[in-house]
């Protein structure tokens, strides 16, 4: 069953981190009509809005695509579980909320691939985004829609021990890793406001949804891009069992993320010829880079049993949960108002490097990771424990995303190809040794009763690498699958986010990153939304 076509100036596919920004900025003047199509539903769910609630949404198919990768050779042929947001706000509604702009060197790399994306170009956009709740600093934004909170007065007391341990091994404490020097140990800044999650939907989309020129339609799965001549003319989507079409007078913008944007491109005949033909899709334009160059952060961690209380005692037993709930209801504080990753930092493995190549995580809680889909949430361990983790910041292994047929409901084939390079394997070992050095400091050794895993019997490089292969996990930062660049053979969009060879079609999300940034990727994805809005409005008819 079909319905009549509707026309808008702009059609945005995906109400995630960048799509929410675009919806707000493009509709702001009132001059342009905007349609946003989101495959998921409303973000008005308690466990979406409650920061600690991401332990619940981790496996919740109502808000989560719950992707599984292909078996990965270097991870003992294990599959990797990839939660991705399928809800207003996208992955910003189910992530750990850690806010990292990235390192200036990241954007030097971007500028080489795409002029106009250097640090001097993007730094003002980060400030424009931010409503910084911390020590005033001219390098931080104070009037933006995205609240970023300094948790110094809120973090668990064990975080101070972690910072002391870092100092013992020569890592300085950094007050604000997003302003000035990034390298060192720090408490993480998070996107919350008075204890509640601030997703891109809450910061950008919800304030704009009262505008008459903006329509946000949920539970709308886009099946393909429509074309007229050499350009995009609209999209076909499924809503409430009805196949519908929407036409764009100006442009179609894909903001579906690092998995779904390349998937939709390929479903629409834009992608590697062999992939499209194997899936039974007619080739509109052979684009070898669509779905290629997939980059993601791979992590590993150490779990320690503690001699002092940790968040396990606050989030595990019923009386701890009750106390935490009362704290939150009374003042918007306590463990329910924070992320599990409360501290961490950035480290160079070699003095010869220009910037950090390892990111650290400290969680004053521990949890045993279950195989994908075997339980509904991440549960704290029954003993007092904490977690030390890390991931290489600039992996050199790259993977791919490919459709397997012409059905938009069918998940694409995701092959992250983790640890395919010697560089990445060596850096994972370096990270494991660094975690052990932290555990051996006076600050932490004095409260460690036992290293639960991998356990001290695992100590040689061969044993540690075996542990990594058996236990390493994604840090949920896929990117670069429709990357910016200067040619159709190696990239998908140009420096203005225009798809090579196709008119009136742009992409704006983490898929366009030329290289993966240093740190958590959500802030950068939101920044891409801001930059895309400027580019689209500059070319607006």
Coordinates of C-alpha atoms in Angstrom, one line a residue, residues 10-538:
X10 CA 15.3 19.1 3.4
X11 CA 15.0 15.4 4.3
X12 CA 17.2 14.2 7.2
X13 CA 17.5 10.4 7.5
X14 CA 18.2 9.6 11.2
X15 CA 17.5 11.6 14.4
X16 CA 20.8 10.8 16.0
X17 CA 23.8 12.9 17.1
X18 CA 24.3 14.9 13.9
X19 CA 20.7 14.6 12.6
X20 CA 19.3 16.2 15.7
X21 CA 21.7 19.1 15.3
X22 CA 20.7 19.5 11.6
X23 CA 17.0 19.4 12.4
X24 CA 17.4 22.3 14.8
X25 CA 19.7 24.5 12.7
X26 CA 18.0 24.0 9.4
X27 CA 14.6 24.8 10.8
X28 CA 15.8 27.6 13.0
X29 CA 15.0 30.5 10.6
X30 CA 11.6 29.3 9.7
X31 CA 12.4 29.6 6.0
X32 CA 13.0 25.9 5.3
X33 CA 10.6 22.9 5.8
X34 CA 12.4 19.9 7.2
X35 CA 11.4 16.3 7.6
X36 CA 13.4 14.0 9.9
X37 CA 12.8 10.2 9.5
X38 CA 13.9 8.1 12.5
X39 CA 13.7 4.3 12.4
X40 CA 13.4 4.1 16.2
X41 CA 10.9 5.6 18.6
X42 CA 10.7 8.2 21.4
X43 CA 13.5 8.9 23.8
X44 CA 11.0 9.5 26.6
X45 CA 12.0 6.5 28.6
X46 CA 13.3 6.5 32.1
X47 CA 16.4 4.4 31.4
X48 CA 17.3 6.6 28.4
X49 CA 17.1 9.8 30.4
X50 CA 18.8 8.3 33.6
X51 CA 22.6 8.4 33.1
X52 CA 23.2 5.0 34.7
X53 CA 20.3 3.6 32.7
X54 CA 22.6 2.7 29.8
X55 CA 23.2 -0.6 31.6
X56 CA 19.5 -1.3 30.9
X57 CA 19.4 0.0 27.3
X58 CA 22.6 -2.0 26.4
X59 CA 20.5 -4.9 25.2
X60 CA 17.1 -3.2 24.8
X61 CA 15.8 -3.8 21.3
X62 CA 13.2 -1.1 21.7
X63 CA 16.0 1.6 21.5
X64 CA 19.0 -0.4 20.2
X65 CA 19.9 -2.0 16.8
X66 CA 21.8 -4.8 18.8
X67 CA 24.2 -5.5 15.9
X68 CA 26.6 -8.5 15.8
X69 CA 29.7 -8.5 13.8
X70 CA 31.1 -11.3 11.7
X71 CA 33.6 -13.6 13.5
X72 CA 36.9 -11.7 13.8
X73 CA 40.0 -13.8 13.1
X74 CA 42.3 -12.1 15.5
X75 CA 39.7 -12.3 18.3
X76 CA 39.6 -16.1 18.2
X77 CA 36.8 -16.0 15.7
X78 CA 34.5 -14.3 18.2
X79 CA 31.7 -12.0 17.2
X80 CA 31.6 -8.5 18.7
X81 CA 28.3 -7.0 20.0
X82 CA 27.6 -3.5 18.8
X83 CA 24.8 -1.6 20.5
X84 CA 23.8 1.3 18.3
X85 CA 21.0 3.8 19.1
X86 CA 17.6 3.2 17.4
X87 CA 15.8 6.0 19.1
X88 CA 15.5 9.8 19.0
X89 CA 19.0 11.0 19.8
X90 CA 20.6 7.9 18.3
X91 CA 23.6 6.5 20.1
X92 CA 23.8 9.7 22.2
X93 CA 20.7 8.4 24.0
X94 CA 22.3 5.1 25.0
X95 CA 26.0 5.9 25.3
X96 CA 28.3 6.4 28.3
X97 CA 28.1 10.2 27.9
X98 CA 31.8 10.8 28.0
X99 CA 32.6 14.1 26.2
X100 CA 35.9 14.3 24.3
X101 CA 36.6 16.9 21.6
X102 CA 39.6 15.0 20.3
X103 CA 43.2 16.0 19.9
X104 CA 44.3 18.9 17.6
X105 CA 46.4 16.4 15.6
X106 CA 43.3 14.5 14.7
X107 CA 42.0 17.5 12.8
X108 CA 45.4 18.1 11.1
X109 CA 44.8 14.7 9.6
X110 CA 41.3 15.7 8.7
X111 CA 42.5 18.9 7.0
X112 CA 44.9 16.9 4.8
X113 CA 41.9 14.9 3.6
X114 CA 39.4 17.7 3.5
X115 CA 40.1 21.5 3.6
X116 CA 38.1 23.4 6.1
X117 CA 38.2 20.7 8.8
X118 CA 41.4 21.7 10.6
X119 CA 41.5 22.5 14.3
X120 CA 41.1 26.2 13.8
X121 CA 37.9 25.5 11.8
X122 CA 36.3 23.0 14.2
X123 CA 37.3 24.4 17.6
X124 CA 34.8 27.3 17.3
X125 CA 32.1 24.7 16.6
X126 CA 32.9 22.8 19.7
X127 CA 32.6 26.0 21.7
X128 CA 29.3 26.8 19.9
X129 CA 27.9 23.4 21.0
X130 CA 28.9 23.6 24.7
X131 CA 27.2 24.8 27.8
X132 CA 30.2 24.1 30.0
X133 CA 29.4 23.4 33.7
X134 CA 32.8 23.7 35.2
X135 CA 35.5 26.2 35.9
X136 CA 35.0 29.2 33.5
X137 CA 37.5 29.2 30.6
X138 CA 37.4 31.2 27.4
X139 CA 38.3 28.0 25.6
X140 CA 35.0 26.4 26.6
X141 CA 31.6 27.3 25.3
X142 CA 29.1 28.7 27.9
X143 CA 25.9 29.3 25.9
X144 CA 25.5 26.3 23.7
X145 CA 22.7 23.8 23.8
X146 CA 24.8 20.8 24.9
X147 CA 25.4 20.8 28.7
X148 CA 28.8 19.3 29.6
X149 CA 29.3 18.7 33.3
X150 CA 32.6 18.6 35.3
X151 CA 32.1 15.7 37.8
X152 CA 34.9 16.7 40.1
X153 CA 32.6 17.2 43.1
X154 CA 30.5 14.1 42.2
X155 CA 32.9 11.3 41.4
X156 CA 33.3 8.3 43.6
X157 CA 36.2 8.6 46.2
X158 CA 38.1 5.7 44.5
X159 CA 38.7 8.0 41.5
X160 CA 41.1 10.0 43.7
X161 CA 43.1 6.8 44.3
X162 CA 43.3 6.3 40.5
X163 CA 44.6 9.8 40.0
X164 CA 47.2 9.2 42.7
X165 CA 48.2 6.0 41.0
X166 CA 48.6 7.7 37.7
X167 CA 50.9 10.3 39.3
X168 CA 53.0 7.6 40.8
X169 CA 53.8 6.3 37.3
X170 CA 54.5 9.8 35.9
X171 CA 51.1 10.7 34.5
X172 CA 50.1 14.3 35.6
X173 CA 46.5 15.1 36.5
X174 CA 44.8 17.2 33.9
X175 CA 42.0 19.6 35.0
X176 CA 40.4 19.9 31.6
X177 CA 41.5 17.6 28.8
X178 CA 39.2 19.5 26.4
X179 CA 41.1 22.8 26.9
X180 CA 44.8 22.9 26.5
X181 CA 46.9 19.9 27.3
X182 CA 45.1 16.6 26.7
X183 CA 47.7 14.1 27.9
X184 CA 47.5 12.9 31.5
X185 CA 44.9 11.4 33.9
X186 CA 41.6 13.1 34.4
X187 CA 38.0 12.8 35.6
X188 CA 35.8 12.5 32.6
X189 CA 33.4 15.2 31.6
X190 CA 29.9 14.0 30.7
X191 CA 26.9 15.3 28.9
X192 CA 24.4 15.6 31.8
X193 CA 22.4 18.4 33.3
X194 CA 21.5 18.3 37.0
X195 CA 21.8 14.5 36.9
X196 CA 19.9 13.8 33.7
X197 CA 21.3 12.7 30.4
X198 CA 21.7 15.4 27.7
X199 CA 21.5 13.5 24.4
X200 CA 21.5 15.3 21.1
X201 CA 17.7 14.9 21.1
X202 CA 17.3 16.7 24.4
X203 CA 19.8 19.4 23.5
X204 CA 18.9 20.1 19.9
X205 CA 15.9 18.2 18.6
X206 CA 13.3 18.5 21.4
X207 CA 13.6 22.3 21.5
X208 CA 13.0 22.5 17.8
X209 CA 10.0 20.1 17.6
X210 CA 7.5 22.9 18.4
X211 CA 8.3 24.6 15.1
X212 CA 5.7 24.3 12.4
X213 CA 8.3 23.8 9.7
X214 CA 9.9 20.7 11.3
X215 CA 8.3 17.3 11.2
X216 CA 9.9 14.4 13.1
X217 CA 8.5 11.0 12.2
X218 CA 9.5 8.0 14.3
X219 CA 9.3 4.3 13.4
X220 CA 10.1 5.2 9.8
X221 CA 12.6 2.9 8.2
X222 CA 14.1 4.4 5.0
X223 CA 14.5 1.7 2.4
X224 CA 16.2 3.6 -0.4
X225 CA 17.2 7.0 -1.8
X226 CA 15.1 8.2 -4.7
X227 CA 16.8 9.9 -7.7
X228 CA 15.9 12.3 -10.5
X229 CA 18.6 12.6 -13.2
X230 CA 22.0 12.8 -11.6
X231 CA 20.8 13.8 -8.1
X232 CA 18.8 12.6 -5.1
X233 CA 15.2 13.6 -5.2
X234 CA 13.8 12.1 -2.0
X235 CA 13.5 8.8 -0.1
X236 CA 11.2 5.8 0.1
X237 CA 10.4 4.6 3.7
X238 CA 8.2 2.2 5.6
X239 CA 5.9 3.7 8.3
X240 CA 3.1 1.7 10.0
X241 CA 3.2 -0.9 7.3
X242 CA 2.8 1.6 4.5
X243 CA 5.4 2.4 1.9
X244 CA 5.7 6.1 1.7
X245 CA 7.8 8.6 -0.4
X246 CA 9.0 12.0 0.6
X247 CA 10.6 14.4 -1.9
X248 CA 13.2 17.0 -1.2
X249 CA 13.2 20.3 -3.0
X250 CA 16.8 21.1 -1.8
X251 CA 18.7 18.2 -0.4
X252 CA 18.6 14.8 1.2
X253 CA 21.1 14.3 4.1
X254 CA 22.0 10.9 5.5
X255 CA 22.6 11.1 9.3
X256 CA 22.0 7.4 10.0
X257 CA 25.4 6.6 11.5
X258 CA 28.5 4.6 10.7
X259 CA 26.5 1.4 10.1
X260 CA 23.3 2.6 8.5
X261 CA 24.5 5.4 6.3
X262 CA 26.7 3.1 4.2
X263 CA 24.0 0.4 4.4
X264 CA 21.4 2.9 2.9
X265 CA 23.9 4.1 0.2
X266 CA 24.4 0.5 -0.9
X267 CA 20.7 -0.3 -0.8
X268 CA 20.3 2.6 -3.2
X269 CA 22.9 1.4 -5.7
X270 CA 25.8 3.5 -4.5
X271 CA 28.7 1.3 -3.4
X272 CA 31.3 -1.2 -4.4
X273 CA 30.1 -2.9 -7.6
X274 CA 30.8 -6.5 -6.4
X275 CA 28.9 -5.9 -3.1
X276 CA 25.9 -4.5 -4.9
X277 CA 25.8 -7.2 -7.5
X278 CA 26.2 -10.0 -4.9
X279 CA 23.2 -8.5 -2.9
X280 CA 21.0 -8.2 -6.0
X281 CA 21.0 -4.4 -6.1
X282 CA 21.3 -2.5 -9.4
X283 CA 24.5 -0.4 -9.6
X284 CA 23.7 3.3 -9.9
X285 CA 27.3 4.4 -9.3
X286 CA 30.3 2.2 -8.5
X287 CA 31.7 3.7 -5.3
X288 CA 34.5 1.5 -3.9
X289 CA 34.8 3.4 -0.6
X290 CA 31.2 3.0 0.6
X291 CA 31.3 0.8 3.7
X292 CA 35.1 0.5 3.6
X293 CA 37.8 2.0 5.9
X294 CA 35.7 1.0 9.0
X295 CA 37.6 2.1 12.1
X296 CA 36.7 1.4 15.7
X297 CA 38.3 1.5 19.1
X298 CA 39.0 -1.9 20.6
X299 CA 39.5 -2.1 24.4
X300 CA 40.5 -4.5 27.2
X301 CA 40.3 -4.3 30.9
X302 CA 41.4 -5.6 34.3
X303 CA 39.0 -6.3 37.1
X304 CA 40.2 -6.1 40.7
X305 CA 38.5 -7.2 43.9
X306 CA 38.7 -4.3 46.4
X307 CA 39.2 -4.2 50.1
X308 CA 37.1 -1.1 50.3
X309 CA 33.5 -0.4 49.2
X310 CA 32.9 0.4 45.5
X311 CA 29.8 1.2 43.4
X312 CA 29.0 -2.5 43.4
X313 CA 27.6 -2.1 46.9
X314 CA 25.5 0.9 45.7
X315 CA 24.2 -0.6 42.5
X316 CA 23.9 -4.3 43.4
X317 CA 21.8 -5.0 46.6
X318 CA 18.3 -3.7 46.9
X319 CA 19.2 -1.4 49.9
X320 CA 22.0 0.1 47.9
X321 CA 19.7 0.8 44.9
X322 CA 17.2 2.3 47.3
X323 CA 19.8 4.7 48.8
X324 CA 21.0 5.6 45.3
X325 CA 17.4 6.3 44.1
X326 CA 16.7 8.6 47.1
X327 CA 20.0 10.5 46.5
X328 CA 18.9 11.1 42.9
X329 CA 15.4 12.1 43.7
X330 CA 16.5 14.4 46.5
X331 CA 19.3 16.3 44.7
X332 CA 19.9 14.8 41.2
X333 CA 23.2 13.4 42.5
X334 CA 24.7 10.1 43.5
X335 CA 25.6 7.1 41.3
X336 CA 22.5 7.2 39.2
X337 CA 23.5 10.6 37.9
X338 CA 26.9 9.6 36.6
X339 CA 28.5 7.3 34.0
X340 CA 30.3 4.1 35.0
X341 CA 33.5 5.5 33.4
X342 CA 34.2 8.3 35.8
X343 CA 38.0 8.7 35.3
X344 CA 40.6 7.9 32.7
X345 CA 42.9 9.9 30.6
X346 CA 45.2 9.9 27.5
X347 CA 48.8 8.6 27.3
X348 CA 51.6 8.5 24.7
X349 CA 53.2 5.1 24.5
X350 CA 56.3 6.7 23.0
X351 CA 57.9 10.1 23.4
X352 CA 58.3 10.3 19.7
X353 CA 54.6 10.6 19.1
X354 CA 52.8 13.9 18.5
X355 CA 49.8 13.0 20.7
X356 CA 48.3 10.3 22.9
X357 CA 47.8 6.9 21.4
X358 CA 46.2 5.2 24.4
X359 CA 42.9 6.2 26.2
X360 CA 42.4 5.0 29.8
X361 CA 39.3 4.2 31.8
X362 CA 38.7 3.8 35.5
X363 CA 35.3 2.6 36.8
X364 CA 34.6 2.4 40.5
X365 CA 32.4 -0.5 39.7
X366 CA 33.1 -3.9 38.2
X367 CA 31.0 -6.2 36.0
X368 CA 31.6 -9.4 34.2
X369 CA 30.8 -9.1 30.5
X370 CA 28.4 -11.8 29.3
X371 CA 28.3 -13.2 25.8
X372 CA 26.2 -11.1 23.4
X373 CA 22.5 -11.2 24.2
X374 CA 22.7 -13.7 27.1
X375 CA 21.3 -11.3 29.7
X376 CA 19.3 -8.1 29.6
X377 CA 21.7 -5.7 31.4
X378 CA 25.2 -5.2 32.7
X379 CA 25.1 -6.2 36.4
X380 CA 27.6 -5.2 39.1
X381 CA 29.7 -8.1 40.5
X382 CA 28.5 -9.3 43.9
X383 CA 31.9 -8.3 45.5
X384 CA 33.5 -4.9 45.9
X385 CA 35.5 -4.3 42.7
X386 CA 36.7 -1.8 40.2
X387 CA 37.8 -1.8 36.6
X388 CA 40.8 -0.5 34.8
X389 CA 40.5 -0.3 31.0
X390 CA 42.1 1.1 27.9
X391 CA 42.0 1.3 24.1
X392 CA 44.4 2.3 21.4
X393 CA 43.3 5.7 20.0
X394 CA 44.5 5.4 16.4
X395 CA 44.1 1.8 15.3
X396 CA 45.5 1.0 11.9
X397 CA 43.3 -2.1 11.3
X398 CA 40.3 -1.3 9.1
X399 CA 37.1 -3.3 8.3
X400 CA 34.0 -3.1 6.2
X401 CA 30.2 -2.9 6.2
X402 CA 28.3 -4.6 3.3
X403 CA 24.6 -5.4 2.7
X404 CA 23.8 -9.0 2.1
X405 CA 20.6 -8.5 0.2
X406 CA 18.2 -5.7 -0.9
X407 CA 16.1 -5.8 2.3
X408 CA 16.5 -2.7 4.5
X409 CA 15.3 -4.8 7.5
X410 CA 18.3 -7.1 7.2
X411 CA 21.4 -6.2 9.2
X412 CA 24.5 -5.6 7.1
X413 CA 27.6 -7.7 7.3
X414 CA 30.0 -6.0 9.7
X415 CA 33.6 -7.1 9.7
X416 CA 35.7 -4.8 12.0
X417 CA 38.9 -6.7 11.3
X418 CA 40.3 -5.9 14.7
X419 CA 44.0 -6.4 15.4
X420 CA 44.9 -7.1 11.8
X421 CA 48.1 -5.1 12.0
X422 CA 51.2 -5.7 14.2
X423 CA 50.9 -2.1 15.3
X424 CA 47.5 -2.6 16.9
X425 CA 48.6 -5.9 18.5
X426 CA 51.7 -4.3 20.1
X427 CA 49.7 -1.4 21.4
X428 CA 47.2 -3.6 23.0
X429 CA 50.1 -5.3 24.9
X430 CA 51.5 -1.9 25.8
X431 CA 48.1 -1.1 27.3
X432 CA 47.9 -4.3 29.3
X433 CA 51.3 -3.6 30.8
X434 CA 50.3 0.0 31.6
X435 CA 47.2 -1.3 33.5
X436 CA 49.5 -3.6 35.5
X437 CA 51.8 -0.7 36.4
X438 CA 48.8 1.2 37.7
X439 CA 47.7 -1.8 39.8
X440 CA 51.2 -2.0 41.3
X441 CA 51.3 1.5 42.6
X442 CA 50.9 2.2 46.3
X443 CA 47.6 4.0 45.8
X444 CA 45.9 1.0 44.2
X445 CA 47.9 -2.0 45.4
X446 CA 47.0 -1.1 49.0
X447 CA 43.3 -1.7 48.3
X448 CA 43.5 -4.6 45.8
X449 CA 42.6 -7.9 47.4
X450 CA 42.9 -9.9 44.1
X451 CA 43.1 -9.3 40.4
X452 CA 40.0 -11.2 39.3
X453 CA 40.9 -11.3 35.6
X454 CA 43.0 -11.8 33.8
X455 CA 44.7 -12.8 37.1
X456 CA 48.4 -12.6 38.0
X457 CA 49.1 -16.0 36.5
X458 CA 48.7 -14.3 33.2
X459 CA 51.9 -12.3 32.8
X460 CA 53.9 -13.1 29.7
X461 CA 53.3 -11.3 26.4
X462 CA 52.0 -14.6 24.9
X463 CA 49.6 -15.1 27.8
X464 CA 48.4 -11.5 27.7
X465 CA 47.8 -11.6 24.0
X466 CA 45.8 -14.8 24.4
X467 CA 43.8 -13.0 27.0
X468 CA 43.3 -10.0 24.7
X469 CA 42.1 -12.3 21.8
X470 CA 39.7 -14.0 24.1
X471 CA 38.3 -10.9 25.9
X472 CA 38.9 -7.6 24.0
X473 CA 35.7 -5.7 23.3
X474 CA 34.6 -2.8 21.2
X475 CA 34.4 0.6 22.9
X476 CA 31.5 1.4 20.5
X477 CA 33.1 4.1 18.3
X478 CA 32.6 2.9 14.7
X479 CA 33.5 5.5 12.1
X480 CA 35.0 6.3 8.7
X481 CA 32.7 4.1 6.5
X482 CA 31.7 7.0 4.2
X483 CA 34.8 9.1 4.8
X484 CA 35.6 12.6 3.5
X485 CA 38.3 12.9 0.9
X486 CA 39.3 14.1 -2.6
X487 CA 38.4 11.2 -4.9
X488 CA 35.7 8.7 -5.4
X489 CA 38.1 5.7 -5.3
X490 CA 39.2 6.3 -1.7
X491 CA 36.4 8.4 -0.2
X492 CA 32.6 9.0 -0.4
X493 CA 32.0 12.7 0.3
X494 CA 34.0 15.9 -0.4
X495 CA 34.9 18.6 2.1
X496 CA 31.4 20.0 1.9
X497 CA 29.9 16.5 2.7
X498 CA 28.5 16.2 -0.8
X499 CA 28.4 12.6 -2.1
X500 CA 30.9 12.3 -5.0
X501 CA 29.1 12.3 -8.4
X502 CA 25.6 12.6 -6.9
X503 CA 23.8 15.9 -6.7
X504 CA 21.6 17.0 -3.7
X505 CA 22.9 14.3 -1.4
X506 CA 25.1 14.7 1.6
X507 CA 26.2 12.6 4.6
X508 CA 26.7 14.0 8.1
X509 CA 27.5 11.6 10.9
X510 CA 30.5 9.6 12.2
X511 CA 30.7 7.7 8.9
X512 CA 32.3 10.8 7.2
X513 CA 35.3 11.0 9.6
X514 CA 38.5 10.8 7.5
X515 CA 40.2 9.2 10.5
X516 CA 39.0 8.1 13.9
X517 CA 39.6 10.8 16.5
X518 CA 41.5 10.4 19.8
X519 CA 38.8 9.6 22.4
X520 CA 35.1 9.1 22.5
X521 CA 33.4 10.0 19.2
X522 CA 30.1 11.5 20.2
X523 CA 31.2 15.1 20.6
X524 CA 32.9 14.9 17.2
X525 CA 29.7 13.5 15.6
X526 CA 27.7 16.4 17.1
X527 CA 30.3 18.9 15.8
X528 CA 29.9 17.4 12.3
X529 CA 26.2 18.2 12.6
X530 CA 27.0 21.8 13.4
X531 CA 29.5 22.0 10.5
X532 CA 27.0 20.4 8.1
X533 CA 24.3 22.9 9.0
X534 CA 26.7 25.8 8.1
X535 CA 27.5 24.1 4.8
X536 CA 23.9 23.4 3.9
X537 CA 22.6 26.9 4.9
X538 CA 25.4 28.5 2.9

